[in-house]
Coordinates of C-alpha atoms and ligand atoms in Angstrom, one line a residue:
M1 CA 11.7 11.7 2.9
V2 CA 13.6 12.1 -0.3
K3 CA 16.7 10.0 -1.1
L4 CA 19.2 12.5 -2.5
T5 CA 22.2 11.3 -4.4
I6 CA 24.9 13.8 -5.2
N7 CA 27.6 13.2 -7.8
T8 CA 30.2 15.6 -6.8
K9 CA 32.6 17.2 -9.3
E10 CA 35.5 16.0 -7.3
G11 CA 34.5 12.4 -7.5
P12 CA 32.8 10.9 -4.4
T13 CA 29.1 10.3 -4.5
V14 CA 27.2 11.4 -1.4
E15 CA 23.9 9.8 -0.5
L16 CA 21.5 11.5 2.0
E17 CA 18.0 11.1 3.3
V18 CA 16.4 14.6 3.5
E19 CA 13.0 15.9 4.6
S20 CA 10.7 16.7 1.7
G21 CA 10.6 20.5 1.4
D22 CA 14.2 21.1 2.6
K23 CA 16.1 23.7 0.6
L24 CA 18.7 22.0 -1.6
R25 CA 21.5 24.6 -0.8
D26 CA 20.9 24.2 2.9
V27 CA 21.1 20.4 2.7
L28 CA 24.3 20.6 0.7
M29 CA 26.0 23.2 2.9
A30 CA 25.0 21.3 6.1
N31 CA 26.5 18.1 4.7
K32 CA 29.7 19.9 3.6
V33 CA 29.1 19.2 -0.1
D34 CA 31.4 21.6 -2.1
L35 CA 28.7 23.4 -4.1
Y36 CA 30.6 26.3 -5.4
T37 CA 33.5 26.7 -7.8
T38 CA 36.3 29.0 -6.7
W39 CA 34.7 31.8 -8.6
G40 CA 31.4 31.0 -6.9
K41 CA 32.9 31.0 -3.4
V42 CA 34.1 34.6 -4.1
W43 CA 30.9 35.9 -5.7
S44 CA 28.1 33.9 -4.0
C45 CA 25.2 36.0 -3.0
G46 CA 24.6 33.7 0.0
G47 CA 21.5 32.1 -1.2
G48 CA 19.5 35.0 -2.5
G49 CA 19.0 33.8 -6.1
Q50 CA 21.1 36.8 -7.5
C51 CA 24.5 35.4 -8.4
G52 CA 23.8 32.2 -10.2
T53 CA 26.8 30.4 -8.8
C54 CA 25.0 27.6 -7.0
I55 CA 24.0 25.7 -10.2
V56 CA 23.5 22.0 -10.0
D57 CA 22.4 19.6 -12.8
V58 CA 19.4 17.4 -11.9
K59 CA 20.1 14.0 -13.4
S60 CA 16.9 12.3 -12.2
G61 CA 13.9 13.0 -10.0
A62 CA 13.2 16.5 -11.3
D63 CA 9.5 16.0 -10.9
I64 CA 10.0 15.8 -7.1
L65 CA 11.6 19.2 -6.9
T66 CA 9.7 22.5 -6.8
E67 CA 9.2 24.5 -10.0
R68 CA 11.8 27.0 -11.2
T69 CA 11.5 30.3 -9.4
D70 CA 11.5 33.7 -11.3
A71 CA 15.1 34.1 -10.2
E72 CA 16.0 30.8 -11.8
K73 CA 14.1 31.6 -15.0
K74 CA 16.3 34.8 -15.2
K75 CA 19.6 33.3 -14.2
L76 CA 19.3 30.0 -16.1
S77 CA 18.0 31.5 -19.3
G78 CA 19.6 29.6 -22.2
K79 CA 21.0 26.9 -19.9
P80 CA 19.8 23.3 -20.0
E81 CA 16.4 22.6 -18.4
S82 CA 18.0 20.2 -16.0
F83 CA 20.0 23.0 -14.4
R84 CA 18.7 24.5 -11.1
L85 CA 19.9 27.0 -8.6
A86 CA 20.4 25.1 -5.3
C87 CA 19.3 28.1 -3.3
Q88 CA 16.0 28.3 -5.0
T89 CA 15.2 24.6 -5.2
L90 CA 13.2 22.7 -2.6
V91 CA 13.7 19.0 -2.4
G92 CA 10.1 18.1 -2.5
D93 CA 6.9 19.9 -1.6
G94 CA 6.8 18.9 2.0
E95 CA 4.6 15.9 1.4
N96 CA 6.0 14.0 -1.5
S97 CA 8.8 11.5 -1.5
G98 CA 11.1 9.7 -3.9
A99 CA 14.7 9.9 -5.2
V100 CA 16.6 12.7 -6.7
T101 CA 20.1 12.6 -8.3
I102 CA 22.1 15.8 -8.9
A103 CA 25.6 16.7 -10.1
T104 CA 27.5 19.6 -8.7
K105 CA 29.4 22.2 -10.6
P106 CA 28.1 21.3 -14.1
Ligands
FES1 S1 23.7 31.4 -4.0 FE1 23.4 33.1 -5.4 S2 22.0 32.3 -6.8 FE2 22.2 30.7 -5.4

């Protein structure tokens, strides 16, 4: 299990326990965390790694997450290393555990 803390742009902090290996976007959507800006809601590719609208900022625990995918390397070029695409990021490798903190809509 991974303890996931989400500092939302709107203010409230959300704390979740998620299965290691779960996709970050799926976890956020299932828990009704507002991941997308207004622009992102219009242009979201639906999790395909093509639009770059599902960016989150990983504040801690990045070592628990899976590595950046090729889609992320393309879409996040020039952005801070801590930025990830939620639709491309797995919260753990299926076996590890720990704690991760992210911020939405950086
Ligand atoms: S939802 Fe389009 S890149 Fe993540």
